[in-house]
C-alpha positions as a Python dict, from the first residue, in 0.01 Angstrom:
ca = {
    (1, 'M'): (0, 0, 0),
    (2, 'N'): (-352, -9, 157),
    (3, 'N'): (-170, 49, 497),
    (4, 'N'): (13, 346, 347),
    (5, 'H'): (-330, 526, 228),
    (6, 'N'): (-440, 464, 619),
    (7, 'I'): (-148, 635, 734),
    (8, 'E'): (-188, 939, 474),
    (9, 'S'): (-529, 952, 547),
    (10, 'S'): (-473, 955, 928),
    (11, 'N'): (-195, 1230, 875),
    (12, 'E'): (-440, 1443, 660),
    (13, 'N'): (-727, 1405, 907),
    (14, 'A'): (-490, 1527, 1224),
    (15, 'Y'): (-344, 1792, 1006),
    (16, 'S'): (-689, 1943, 931),
    (17, 'G'): (-786, 1893, 1270),
    (18, 'Q'): (-481, 2073, 1359),
    (19, 'E'): (-549, 2328, 1118),
    (20, 'A'): (-898, 2403, 1236),
    (21, 'Y'): (-774, 2401, 1590),
    (22, 'D'): (-518, 2689, 1495),
    (23, 'N'): (-797, 2868, 1284),
    (24, 'A'): (-1036, 2870, 1564),
    (25, 'K'): (-747, 2982, 1838),
    (26, 'K'): (-683, 3275, 1581),
    (27, 'R'): (-1036, 3388, 1571),
    (28, 'V'): (-1055, 3364, 1916),
    (29, 'G'): (-759, 3601, 1932),
    (30, 'Q'): (-889, 3823, 1671),
    (31, 'L'): (-1243, 3847, 1891),
    (32, 'K'): (-1039, 3912, 2183),
    (33, 'G'): (-824, 4197, 2098),
    (34, 'F'): (-1133, 4369, 1907),
    (35, 'Y'): (-1329, 4306, 2253),
    (36, 'W'): (-1019, 4485, 2481),
    (37, 'H'): (-998, 4766, 2195),
    (38, 'L'): (-1367, 4787, 2262),
    (39, 'L'): (-1367, 4815, 2624),
    (40, 'S'): (-1065, 5047, 2658),
    (41, 'Y'): (-1235, 5290, 2403),
    (42, 'I'): (-1553, 5319, 2640),
    (43, 'V'): (-1357, 5355, 2939),
    (44, 'I'): (-1096, 5591, 2822),
    (45, 'N'): (-1350, 5812, 2654),
    (46, 'M'): (-1559, 5781, 2968),
    (47, 'V'): (-1267, 5921, 3156),
    (48, 'I'): (-1176, 6200, 2935),
    (49, 'L'): (-1520, 6284, 2875),
    (50, 'I'): (-1589, 6350, 3234),
    (51, 'M'): (-1258, 6465, 3272),
    (52, 'I'): (-1337, 6754, 3034),
    (53, 'S'): (-1679, 6817, 3180),
    (54, 'R'): (-1558, 6919, 3506),
    (55, 'T'): (-1290, 7152, 3342),
    (56, 'V'): (-1517, 7350, 3087),
    (57, 'D'): (-1868, 7520, 3098),
    (58, 'S'): (-2158, 7361, 2921),
    (59, 'A'): (-2138, 7578, 2647),
    (60, 'H'): (-1814, 7443, 2521),
    (61, 'F'): (-1862, 7086, 2615),
    (62, 'W'): (-2075, 7011, 2294),
    (63, 'T'): (-1801, 7136, 2076),
    (64, 'F'): (-1595, 6909, 1815),
    (65, 'N'): (-1292, 6966, 2011),
    (66, 'V'): (-1401, 6768, 2289),
    (67, 'F'): (-1557, 6458, 2138),
    (68, 'S'): (-1313, 6453, 1858),
    (69, 'T'): (-1082, 6169, 2052),
    (70, 'V'): (-1440, 5981, 2061),
    (71, 'F'): (-1469, 6028, 1683),
    (72, 'Y'): (-1141, 5951, 1570),
    (73, 'W'): (-1101, 5662, 1784),
    (74, 'G'): (-1443, 5565, 1686),
    (75, 'I'): (-1371, 5534, 1331),
    (76, 'G'): (-1061, 5320, 1404),
    (77, 'I'): (-1302, 5056, 1637),
    (78, 'F'): (-1547, 5042, 1331),
    (79, 'F'): (-1235, 4944, 1096),
    (80, 'H'): (-1117, 4732, 1356),
    (81, 'F'): (-1465, 4551, 1395),
    (82, 'M'): (-1515, 4553, 1025),
    (83, 'G'): (-1171, 4342, 1021),
    (84, 'V'): (-1272, 4101, 1250),
    (85, 'F'): (-1645, 4039, 1168),
    (86, 'G'): (-1606, 4126, 808),
    (87, 'K'): (-1834, 4286, 573),
    (88, 'N'): (-2088, 4026, 548),
    (89, 'V'): (-2191, 4118, 943),
    (90, 'F'): (-2453, 4342, 828),
    (91, 'L'): (-2634, 4157, 542),
    (92, 'G'): (-2524, 3803, 590),
    (93, 'K'): (-2282, 3569, 370),
    (94, 'N'): (-2593, 3457, 150),
    (95, 'W'): (-2783, 3762, 155),
    (96, 'E'): (-2745, 3858, -228),
    (97, 'D'): (-2803, 3507, -327),
    (98, 'K'): (-3128, 3502, -127),
    (99, 'K'): (-3250, 3831, -251),
    (100, 'V'): (-3167, 3686, -612),
    (101, 'Q'): (-3397, 3378, -518),
    (102, 'E'): (-3668, 3559, -373),
    (103, 'Y'): (-3708, 3803, -716),
    (104, 'L'): (-3696, 3523, -920),
    (105, 'E'): (-3981, 3357, -736),
    (106, 'K'): (-4137, 3691, -747),
    (107, 'E'): (-4128, 3718, -1130),
    (108, 'E'): (-4229, 3328, -1142),
    (109, 'K'): (-4533, 3405, -951),
    (110, 'Q'): (-4622, 3709, -1156),
    (111, 'N'): (-4589, 3527, -1485),
    (112, 'W'): (-4837, 3257, -1378),
    (113, 'E'): (-5099, 3499, -1284),
}
């Protein structure tokens, strides 16, 4: 029976190791996909803007029509970014907990004064 437990434990460790590897590989694939998307966004929009700048006068260059591709594709890039990095990228995973703790400590300090 003890030997059976060791085999099961070994299988669980191997499974969790394989699962961790698969998750890491998936994450790397997501990052790679985002970076390729960002690179193509930058390069293609630079080419488009350079081509447009050579064909229209400067007064018409600064219109929304010229920058609409940059704008709408930029929205797509933003959502891709949020999908890959998550909503916690700006404030961090524990930001809310840290702020609550900070305010509790401030209140406690004020109560002692």
